[in-house]
XYZ file of C-alpha atoms in Angstrom:
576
model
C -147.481 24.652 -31.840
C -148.341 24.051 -28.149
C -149.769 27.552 -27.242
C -150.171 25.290 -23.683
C -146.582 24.742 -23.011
C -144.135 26.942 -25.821
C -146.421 29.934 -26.798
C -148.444 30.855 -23.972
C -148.096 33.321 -21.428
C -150.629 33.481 -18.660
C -152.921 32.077 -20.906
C -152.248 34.678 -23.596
C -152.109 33.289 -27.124
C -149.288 33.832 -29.133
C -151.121 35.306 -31.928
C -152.393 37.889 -29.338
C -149.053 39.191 -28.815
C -148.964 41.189 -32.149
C -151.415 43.779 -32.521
C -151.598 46.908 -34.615
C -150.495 49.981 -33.405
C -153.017 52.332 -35.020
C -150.260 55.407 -34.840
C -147.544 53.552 -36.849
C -149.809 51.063 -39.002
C -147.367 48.508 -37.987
C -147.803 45.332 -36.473
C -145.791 45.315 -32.947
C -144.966 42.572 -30.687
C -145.714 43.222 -27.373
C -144.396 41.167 -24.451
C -145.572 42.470 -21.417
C -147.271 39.942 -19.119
C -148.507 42.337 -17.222
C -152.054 42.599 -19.068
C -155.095 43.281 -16.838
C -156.524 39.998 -14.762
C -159.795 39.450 -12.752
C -158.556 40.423 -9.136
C -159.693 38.206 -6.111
C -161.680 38.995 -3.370
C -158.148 40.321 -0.918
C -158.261 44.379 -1.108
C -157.647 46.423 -3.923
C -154.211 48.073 -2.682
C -153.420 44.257 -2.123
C -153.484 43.472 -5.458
C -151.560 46.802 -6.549
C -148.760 45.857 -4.593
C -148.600 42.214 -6.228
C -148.381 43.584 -9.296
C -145.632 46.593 -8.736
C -143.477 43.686 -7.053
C -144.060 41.416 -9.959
C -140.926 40.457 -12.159
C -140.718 39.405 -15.813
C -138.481 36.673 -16.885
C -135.660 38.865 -16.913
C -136.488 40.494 -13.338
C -137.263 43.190 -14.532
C -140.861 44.611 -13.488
C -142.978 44.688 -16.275
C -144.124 47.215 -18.473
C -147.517 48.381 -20.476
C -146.488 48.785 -24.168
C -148.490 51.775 -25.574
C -150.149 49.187 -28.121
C -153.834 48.024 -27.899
C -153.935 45.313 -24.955
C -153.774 41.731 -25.453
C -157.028 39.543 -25.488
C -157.120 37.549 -22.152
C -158.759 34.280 -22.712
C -159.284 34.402 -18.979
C -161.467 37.902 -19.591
C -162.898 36.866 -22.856
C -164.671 33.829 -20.755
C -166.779 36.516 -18.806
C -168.328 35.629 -14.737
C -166.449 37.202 -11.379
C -163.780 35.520 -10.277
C -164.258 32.557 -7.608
C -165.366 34.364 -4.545
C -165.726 38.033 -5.729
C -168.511 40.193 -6.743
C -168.186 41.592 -10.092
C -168.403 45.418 -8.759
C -165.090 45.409 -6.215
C -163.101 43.151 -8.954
C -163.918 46.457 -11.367
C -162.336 48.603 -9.168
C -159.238 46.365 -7.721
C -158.576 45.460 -11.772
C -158.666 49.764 -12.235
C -156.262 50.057 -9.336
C -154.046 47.709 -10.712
C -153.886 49.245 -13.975
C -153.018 52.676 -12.428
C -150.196 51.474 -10.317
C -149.082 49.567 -13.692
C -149.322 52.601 -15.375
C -146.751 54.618 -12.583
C -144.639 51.527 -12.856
C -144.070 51.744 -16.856
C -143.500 55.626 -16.574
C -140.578 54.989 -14.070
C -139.429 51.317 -16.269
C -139.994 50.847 -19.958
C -138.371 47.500 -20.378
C -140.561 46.112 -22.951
C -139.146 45.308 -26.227
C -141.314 45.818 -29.126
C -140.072 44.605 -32.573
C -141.733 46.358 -35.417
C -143.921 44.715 -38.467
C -140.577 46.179 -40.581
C -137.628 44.544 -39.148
C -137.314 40.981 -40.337
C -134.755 38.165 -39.033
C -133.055 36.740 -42.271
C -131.039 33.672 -41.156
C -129.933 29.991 -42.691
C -129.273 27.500 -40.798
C -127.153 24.936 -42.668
C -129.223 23.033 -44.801
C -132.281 25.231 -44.880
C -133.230 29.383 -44.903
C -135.288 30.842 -42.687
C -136.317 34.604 -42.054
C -138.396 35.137 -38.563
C -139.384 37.935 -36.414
C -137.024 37.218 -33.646
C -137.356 38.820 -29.722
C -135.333 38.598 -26.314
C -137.831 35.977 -24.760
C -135.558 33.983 -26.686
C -131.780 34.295 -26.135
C -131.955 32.662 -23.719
C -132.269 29.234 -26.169
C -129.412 30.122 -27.714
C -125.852 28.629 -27.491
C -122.518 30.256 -28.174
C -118.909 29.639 -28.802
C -115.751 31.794 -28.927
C -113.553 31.696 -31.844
C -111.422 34.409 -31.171
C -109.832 36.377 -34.012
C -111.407 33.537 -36.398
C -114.361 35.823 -36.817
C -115.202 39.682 -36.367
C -115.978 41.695 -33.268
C -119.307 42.884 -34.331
C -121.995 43.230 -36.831
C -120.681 45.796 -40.195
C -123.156 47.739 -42.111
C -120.111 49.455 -44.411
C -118.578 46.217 -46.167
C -119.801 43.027 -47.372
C -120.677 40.196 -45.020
C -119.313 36.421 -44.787
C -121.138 33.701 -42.266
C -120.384 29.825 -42.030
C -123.490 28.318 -42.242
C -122.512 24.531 -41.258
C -124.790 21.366 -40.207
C -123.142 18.783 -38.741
C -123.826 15.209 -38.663
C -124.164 14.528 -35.188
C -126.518 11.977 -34.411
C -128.230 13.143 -30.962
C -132.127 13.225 -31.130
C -134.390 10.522 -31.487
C -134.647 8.899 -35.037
C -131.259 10.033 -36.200
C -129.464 7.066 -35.786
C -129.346 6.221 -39.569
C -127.160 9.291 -40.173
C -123.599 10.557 -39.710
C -120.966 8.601 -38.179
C -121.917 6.389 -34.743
C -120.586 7.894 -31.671
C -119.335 10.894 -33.570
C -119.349 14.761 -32.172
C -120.219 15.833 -34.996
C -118.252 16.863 -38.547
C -118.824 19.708 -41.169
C -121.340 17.916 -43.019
C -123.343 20.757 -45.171
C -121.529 23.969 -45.581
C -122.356 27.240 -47.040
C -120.192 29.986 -47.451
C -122.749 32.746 -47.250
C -121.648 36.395 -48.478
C -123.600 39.192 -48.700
C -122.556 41.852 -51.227
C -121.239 45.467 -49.550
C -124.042 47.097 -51.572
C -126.935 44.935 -49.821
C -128.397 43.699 -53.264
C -127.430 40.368 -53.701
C -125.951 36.530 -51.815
C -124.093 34.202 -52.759
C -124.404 30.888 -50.367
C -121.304 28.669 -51.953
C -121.384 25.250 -51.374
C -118.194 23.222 -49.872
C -118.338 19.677 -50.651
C -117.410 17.594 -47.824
C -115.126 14.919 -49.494
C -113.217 18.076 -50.658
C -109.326 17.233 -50.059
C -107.900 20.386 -48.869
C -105.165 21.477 -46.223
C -106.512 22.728 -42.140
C -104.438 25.482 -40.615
C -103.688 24.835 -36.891
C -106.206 26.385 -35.019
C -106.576 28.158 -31.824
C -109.408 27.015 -29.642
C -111.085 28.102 -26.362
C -111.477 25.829 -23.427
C -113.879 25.245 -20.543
C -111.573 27.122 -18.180
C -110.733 29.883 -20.458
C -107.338 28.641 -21.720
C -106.507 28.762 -25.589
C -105.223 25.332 -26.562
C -103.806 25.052 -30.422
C -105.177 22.446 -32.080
C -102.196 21.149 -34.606
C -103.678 21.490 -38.280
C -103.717 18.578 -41.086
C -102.556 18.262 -44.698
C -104.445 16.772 -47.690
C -107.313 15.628 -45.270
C -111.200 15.819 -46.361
C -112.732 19.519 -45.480
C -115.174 17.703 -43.008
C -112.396 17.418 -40.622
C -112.034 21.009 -40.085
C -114.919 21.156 -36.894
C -114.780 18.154 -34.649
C -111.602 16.097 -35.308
C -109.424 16.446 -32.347
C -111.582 19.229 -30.645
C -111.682 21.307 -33.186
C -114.620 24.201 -33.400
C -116.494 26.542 -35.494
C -113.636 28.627 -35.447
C -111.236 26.057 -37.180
C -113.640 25.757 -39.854
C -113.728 29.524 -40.622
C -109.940 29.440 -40.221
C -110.148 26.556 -43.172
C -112.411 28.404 -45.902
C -110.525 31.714 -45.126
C -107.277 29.807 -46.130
C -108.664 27.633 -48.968
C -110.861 31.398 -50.442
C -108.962 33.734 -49.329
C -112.485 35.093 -48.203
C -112.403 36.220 -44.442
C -115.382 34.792 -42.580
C -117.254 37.115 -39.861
C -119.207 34.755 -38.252
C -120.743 31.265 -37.786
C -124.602 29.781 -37.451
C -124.174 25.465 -36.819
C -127.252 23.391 -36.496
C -127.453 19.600 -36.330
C -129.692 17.404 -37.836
C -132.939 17.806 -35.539
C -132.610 21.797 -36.537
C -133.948 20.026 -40.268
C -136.891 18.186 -38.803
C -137.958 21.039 -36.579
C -137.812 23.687 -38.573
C -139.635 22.438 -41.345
C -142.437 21.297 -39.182
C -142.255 24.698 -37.933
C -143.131 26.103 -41.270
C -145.719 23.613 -42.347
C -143.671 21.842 -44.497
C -140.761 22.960 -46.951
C -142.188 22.500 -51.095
C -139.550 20.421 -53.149
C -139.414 19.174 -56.889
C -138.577 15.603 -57.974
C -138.210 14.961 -61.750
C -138.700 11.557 -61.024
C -139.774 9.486 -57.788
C -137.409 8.297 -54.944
C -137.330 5.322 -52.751
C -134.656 4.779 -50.403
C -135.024 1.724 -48.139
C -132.379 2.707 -45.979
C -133.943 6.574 -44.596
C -137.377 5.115 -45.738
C -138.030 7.872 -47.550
C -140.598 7.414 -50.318
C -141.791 9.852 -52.591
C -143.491 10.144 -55.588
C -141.848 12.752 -58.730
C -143.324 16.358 -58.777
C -144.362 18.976 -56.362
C -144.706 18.171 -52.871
C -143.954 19.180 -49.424
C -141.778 17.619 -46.683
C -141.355 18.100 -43.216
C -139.807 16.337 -39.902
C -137.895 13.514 -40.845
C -138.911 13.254 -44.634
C -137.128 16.389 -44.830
C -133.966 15.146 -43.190
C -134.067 11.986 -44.916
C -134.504 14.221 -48.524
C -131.639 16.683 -47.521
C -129.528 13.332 -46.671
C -130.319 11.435 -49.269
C -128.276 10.509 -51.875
C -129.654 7.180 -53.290
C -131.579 7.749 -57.032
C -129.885 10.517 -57.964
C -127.515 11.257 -60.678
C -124.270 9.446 -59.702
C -125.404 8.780 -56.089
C -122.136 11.240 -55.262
C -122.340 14.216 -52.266
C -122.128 16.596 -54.853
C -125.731 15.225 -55.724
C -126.752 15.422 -52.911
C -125.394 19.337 -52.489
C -128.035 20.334 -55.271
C -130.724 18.989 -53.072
C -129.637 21.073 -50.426
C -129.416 23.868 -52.078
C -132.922 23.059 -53.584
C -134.448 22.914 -50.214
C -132.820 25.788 -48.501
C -134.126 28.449 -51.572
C -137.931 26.591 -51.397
C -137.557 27.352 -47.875
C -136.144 31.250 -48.200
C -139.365 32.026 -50.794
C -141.802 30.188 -48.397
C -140.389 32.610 -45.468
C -140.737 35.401 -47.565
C -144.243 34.421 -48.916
C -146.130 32.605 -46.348
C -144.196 32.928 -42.916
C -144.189 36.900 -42.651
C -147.244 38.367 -41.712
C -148.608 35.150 -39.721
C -147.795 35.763 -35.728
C -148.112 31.694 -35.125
C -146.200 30.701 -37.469
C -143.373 33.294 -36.890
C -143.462 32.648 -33.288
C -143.094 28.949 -33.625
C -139.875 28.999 -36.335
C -138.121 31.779 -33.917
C -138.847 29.127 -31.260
C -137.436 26.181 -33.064
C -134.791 28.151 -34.631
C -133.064 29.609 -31.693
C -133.045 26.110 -29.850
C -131.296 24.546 -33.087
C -128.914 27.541 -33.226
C -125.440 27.123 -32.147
C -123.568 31.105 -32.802
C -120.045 33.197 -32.358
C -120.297 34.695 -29.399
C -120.190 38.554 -31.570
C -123.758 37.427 -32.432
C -124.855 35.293 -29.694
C -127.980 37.459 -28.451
C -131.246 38.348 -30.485
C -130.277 42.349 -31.091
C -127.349 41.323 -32.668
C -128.745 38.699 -34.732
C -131.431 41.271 -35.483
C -128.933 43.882 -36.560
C -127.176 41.547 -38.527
C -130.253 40.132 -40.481
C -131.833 43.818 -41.047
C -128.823 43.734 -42.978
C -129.518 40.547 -44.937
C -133.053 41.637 -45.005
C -132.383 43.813 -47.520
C -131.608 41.449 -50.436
C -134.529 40.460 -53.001
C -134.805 36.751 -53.019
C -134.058 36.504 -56.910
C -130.194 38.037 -56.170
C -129.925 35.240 -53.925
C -127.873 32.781 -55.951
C -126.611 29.229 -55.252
C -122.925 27.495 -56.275
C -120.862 24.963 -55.625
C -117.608 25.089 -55.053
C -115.722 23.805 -58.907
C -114.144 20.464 -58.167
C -112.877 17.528 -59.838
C -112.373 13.639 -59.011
C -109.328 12.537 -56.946
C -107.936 9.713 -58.260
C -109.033 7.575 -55.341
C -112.667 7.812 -56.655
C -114.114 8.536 -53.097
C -112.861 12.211 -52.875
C -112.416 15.630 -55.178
C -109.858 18.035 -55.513
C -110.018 22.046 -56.138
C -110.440 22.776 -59.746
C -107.119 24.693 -60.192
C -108.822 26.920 -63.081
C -112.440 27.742 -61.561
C -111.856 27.546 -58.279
C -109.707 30.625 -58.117
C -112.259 32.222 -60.064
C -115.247 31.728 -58.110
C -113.060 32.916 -55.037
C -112.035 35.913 -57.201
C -115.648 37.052 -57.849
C -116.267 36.639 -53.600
C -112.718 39.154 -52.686
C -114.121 41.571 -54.640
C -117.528 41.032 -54.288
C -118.906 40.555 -57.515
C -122.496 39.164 -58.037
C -123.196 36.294 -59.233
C -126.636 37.031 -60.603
C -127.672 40.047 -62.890
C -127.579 42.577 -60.815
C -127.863 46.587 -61.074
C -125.053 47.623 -58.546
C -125.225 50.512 -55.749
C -122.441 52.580 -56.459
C -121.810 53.959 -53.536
C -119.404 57.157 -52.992
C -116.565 54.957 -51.625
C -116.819 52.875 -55.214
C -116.940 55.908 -57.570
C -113.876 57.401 -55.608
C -111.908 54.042 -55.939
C -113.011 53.646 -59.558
C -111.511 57.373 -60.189
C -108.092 55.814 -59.229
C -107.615 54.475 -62.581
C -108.430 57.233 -64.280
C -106.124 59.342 -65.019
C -102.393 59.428 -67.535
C -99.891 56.222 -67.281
C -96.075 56.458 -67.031
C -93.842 54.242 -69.298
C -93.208 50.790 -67.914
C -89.354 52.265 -67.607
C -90.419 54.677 -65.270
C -92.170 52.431 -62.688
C -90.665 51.670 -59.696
C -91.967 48.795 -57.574
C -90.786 46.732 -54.538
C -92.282 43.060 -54.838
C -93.535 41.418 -51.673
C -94.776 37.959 -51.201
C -97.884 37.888 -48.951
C -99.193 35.150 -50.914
C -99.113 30.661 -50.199
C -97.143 30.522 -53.091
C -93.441 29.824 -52.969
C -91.339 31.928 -54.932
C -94.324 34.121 -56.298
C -92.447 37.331 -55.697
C -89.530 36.427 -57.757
C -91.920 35.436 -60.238
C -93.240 37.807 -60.678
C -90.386 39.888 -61.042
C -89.123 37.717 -64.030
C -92.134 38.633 -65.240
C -92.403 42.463 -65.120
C -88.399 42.496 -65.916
C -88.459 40.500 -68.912
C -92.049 40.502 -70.299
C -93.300 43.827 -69.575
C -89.930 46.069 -69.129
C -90.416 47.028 -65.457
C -86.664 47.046 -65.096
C -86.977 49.052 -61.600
C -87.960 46.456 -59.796
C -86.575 44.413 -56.838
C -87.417 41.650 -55.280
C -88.335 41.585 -51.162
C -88.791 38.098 -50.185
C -91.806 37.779 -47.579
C -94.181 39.953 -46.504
C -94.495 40.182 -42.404
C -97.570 38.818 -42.794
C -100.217 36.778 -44.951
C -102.556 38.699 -46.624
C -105.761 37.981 -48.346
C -105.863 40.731 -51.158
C -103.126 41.940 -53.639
C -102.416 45.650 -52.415
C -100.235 48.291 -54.196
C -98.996 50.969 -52.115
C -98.032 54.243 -53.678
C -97.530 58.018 -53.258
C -99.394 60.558 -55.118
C -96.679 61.420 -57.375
C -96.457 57.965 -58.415
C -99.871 57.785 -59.399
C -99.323 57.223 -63.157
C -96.566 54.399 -62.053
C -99.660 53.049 -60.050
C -102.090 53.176 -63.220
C -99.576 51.551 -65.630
C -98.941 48.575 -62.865
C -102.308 47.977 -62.598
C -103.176 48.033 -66.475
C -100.091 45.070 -66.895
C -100.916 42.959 -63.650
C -104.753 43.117 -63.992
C -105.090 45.138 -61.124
C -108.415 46.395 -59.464
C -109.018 49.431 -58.057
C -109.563 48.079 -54.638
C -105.920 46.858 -54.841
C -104.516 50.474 -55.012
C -103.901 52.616 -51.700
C -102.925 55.498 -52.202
C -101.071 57.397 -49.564
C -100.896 61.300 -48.517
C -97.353 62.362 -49.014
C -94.909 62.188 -52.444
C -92.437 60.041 -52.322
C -88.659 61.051 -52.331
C -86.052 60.640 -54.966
C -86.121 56.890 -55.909
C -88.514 55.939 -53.407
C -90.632 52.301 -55.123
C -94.140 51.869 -54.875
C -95.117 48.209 -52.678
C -96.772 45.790 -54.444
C -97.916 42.576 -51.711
C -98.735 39.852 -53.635
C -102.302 38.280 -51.693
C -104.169 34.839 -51.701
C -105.502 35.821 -55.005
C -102.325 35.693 -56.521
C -102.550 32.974 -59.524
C -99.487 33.062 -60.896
C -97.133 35.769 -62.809
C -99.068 37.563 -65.906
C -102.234 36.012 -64.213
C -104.329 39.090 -63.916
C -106.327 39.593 -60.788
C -109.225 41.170 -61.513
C -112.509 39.045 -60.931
C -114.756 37.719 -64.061
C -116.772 39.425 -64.506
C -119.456 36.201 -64.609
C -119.281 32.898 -62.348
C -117.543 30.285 -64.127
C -119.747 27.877 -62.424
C -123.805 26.434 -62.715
C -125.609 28.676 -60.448
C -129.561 28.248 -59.290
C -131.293 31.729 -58.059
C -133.184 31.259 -54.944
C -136.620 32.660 -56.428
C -136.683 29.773 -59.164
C -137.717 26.108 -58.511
C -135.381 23.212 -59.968
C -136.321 19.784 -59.791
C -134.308 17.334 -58.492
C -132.836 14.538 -60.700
């Protein structure tokens, strides 16, 4: 890093800007520029006034954090200062730091960001946890999606983000990838959701060449007009950002209607985000079973352990030449390779080393590209205490379960997995062996089940379809009619609305009509909602059938283990 031109302030050395609090026994990060300078030879009360009318890069006077000061190389150097004697610069630097003192009693706008609060965030294509602070927001750029995404940042339920690298090919050197004179497409995707309980990820991998169907999408514009961008059938996934001014939003508006997962926000990065952040880090380690030489990214490397950075590392994450059936889905393993070396070298080697941390936060927030409900560092902050939480070996990586088109060139949902995997993320289910928090909410849901079961006779139940299936209410009436003897049952046509989930709505003195539902339809307990009064005469319970219906007699209640290869982010895998 360039302490010169990126680090530096008034020749104060990055490094210098975290010292221990002896109070806390916490490393804090102090960014006051207001730290004690040799004063000239003009009067003392001169030199107090420059420094009460001084204003930080916010313009806001600046404060003294109640940390040990920073080292001023300036100071360290020793001598007066060019024409003053050393006694009267004494007392104008005491004067100054008394009328500082006054000024932070009246202002405290320093922010100070604690040894304990870590920045967890991938970019697409690579992981990264820094100490992030508000010298920075100002790098970072924003976009609006409207209702694709939530408002804010939720510490009560689990968490979905986009993380999506596009291939656009601005920045010196990237000519060789992504499509010429492109704005850029959804090139690596990760569907990143964190479980309710805080103690484990999944980061699911959308292929690009995946053949799927884009909703239309509503999109802000310059001048603060919504203009709907008309959707697309049986088109590749990559076309949900980019392709006729579509944005970020349109591709959370995509996996929300292809998962049936609701996505709360988006972090985008293009290619140079690879190069620079790895060269921020000092290089991300990878594993090759055996070597690779592409003549077309000019990346050469020999098999084993090694380290890449800059534009080995975008060539690596790029390339698909050498490797199993030269196919993106290849290719996605590498990815997924890189972005777990690179979440256990944060974790390892990163934390704890001021330079390095300052230079990734750098290069990070000038790659990122966020919804505007996280565009500023305290909100990425609060949102990545929250991912701080997870241990790296619950953080698990999958790929969506595909097979070949016919046309060779593209894949297709596996209509057996697929709704599987999605299964496990609705009701957030780990993918890795993990011991979960039940938390007070969970042991009162669970209780729902428990409890004695009416006869199938006796149940009453109005069938709504809030599903993207045709006919699935009717279905599924058939279904409890003839195969299960749920003769009190009608059919309601649509639901007002879409919804994501399978709900069943009942009173409590149709509880055990609830229970004996849920036992035939493979209900979970999240699906019931109770209400507070008893129903009337021959009042029927409402069953809306969700995205995660999968047919009639299908139950929907998750696996309970991912139908899919998975790779845990604290293991290495080499690359074939």
């Amino acid at each position: 890093m360039d302490a010169q031109s990126r680090g530096q302030a008034d020749e104060i050395d990055p490094a210098d800007q975290w010292v221990l609090n002896p109070q806390t026994g916490n490393y804090e990060l102090r960014l006051d520029r207001s730290a004690p300078k040799p004063a000239s030879s003009r009067s003392a009360g001169a030199a107090s006034s420059r420094t009460a009318g001084r204003r930080g890069p916010s313009g806001a006077t600046p404060a003294t954090a109640e940390v040990p000061g920073q080292r001023s190389r300036r100071s360290a150097r020793g001598g007066n200062p060019p024409g003053g004697d050393g006694g009267r610069g004494a007392q104008q630097t005491a004067a100054g730091r008394r009328k500082r003192k006054t000024q932070k009693s009246r202002k405290k706008k320093a922010m100070l960001w604690t040894g304990g609060v870590m920045a967890f965030v991938l970019i697409a294509g690579s992981g990264f946890a820094y100490y992030l602070y508000d010298r920075l927001n100002g790098n970072l750029n924003t976009v609006d999606v409207g209702d694709a995404g939530s408002k804010g940042i939720t510490k009560d339920g689990p968490v979905n983000i986009l993380l999506l690298g596009t291939d656009k090919r601005t920045g010196s050197g990237n000519e060789g990838y992504g499509d010429k004179g492109s704005s850029g497409h959804a090139d690596t995707t990760f569907l990143f959701h964190v479980s309710e309980d805080r103690t484990n990820a999944t980061a699911l991998s959308i292929p690009r060449d995946l053949i799927t169907d884009i909703p239309d999408c509503p999109t802000k514009q310059p001048d603060g007009s919504t203009k709907i961008i008309k959707g697309s059938q049986n088109v590749r996934f990559n076309e949900s950002f980019g392709v006729g001014g579509r944005d970020p939003g349109c591709t959370m508006r995509t996996i929300k209607q292809m998962t049936g997962v609701p996505v709360d926000h988006f972090m985008m990065a293009d290619f140079n985000a690879v190069k620079t952040l790895s060269t921020a880090v000092g290089g991300v380690e990878i594993c090759l079973a055996k070597p690779i030489k592409d003549k077309d990214s000019k990346l050469d490397l020999p098999a084993g352990t090694q380290k890449v950075a800059g534009e080995d590392a975008l060539a690596f994450v790029r390339n698909r030449h050498g490797l199993g059936n030269e196919s993106d889905l290849d290719r996605i393993k590498q990815q997924q390779q890189f972005v777990a070396s690179m979440i256990r070298q944060m974790k390892e080697d990163t934390l704890g080393n001021p330079k390095k941390m300052f230079a990734v936060a750098e290069a990070a927030t000038e790659a990122l590209t966020v919804d505007s409900a996280i565009g500023d560092i305290p909100k990425l902050t609060a949102m990545a205490q929250e991912l701080g939480k997870i241990d790296v070996k619950h953080i698990s990586f999958a790929t969506v379960p595909v097979v070949d088109n016919t046309d060779g060139a593209t894949v297709l949902l596996d209509q057996v997995k697929a709704p599987q995997v999605f299964s496990m993320l609705q009701n957030d289910i780990s993918f890795t062996e993990v011991k979960k928090k039940e938390s007070a909410a969970k042991n009162k849901q669970a209780a729902l089940l428990k409890g004695p079961r009416a006869d199938a006779s006796a149940v009453r139940v109005d069938v709504y379809n809030g599903s993207d299936t045709p006919g699935a209410a009717q279905k599924t009436l058939n279904w409890l009619q003839v195969e299960k003897g749920v003769l009190r049952s009608t059919n309601k046509s649509n639901a007002p609305e879409k919804t994501a989930r399978t709900t069943l709505e009942y009173a409590p003195n149709q509880a055990d009509q609830a229970r004996k539902l849920a036992d035939l339809m493979g209900l979970p307990a999240t699906a019931l909602k109770p209400g507070t009064e008893d129903a009337e005469g021959t009042e029927a319970m409402v069953l809306t059938l969700g995205a995660d219906f999968k047919g009639a007699g299908v139950p929907i209640t998750a696996p309970a283990k991912a139908p899919v290869d998975k790779v845990e982010a604290d293991k290495q895998v080499c690359a074939k």
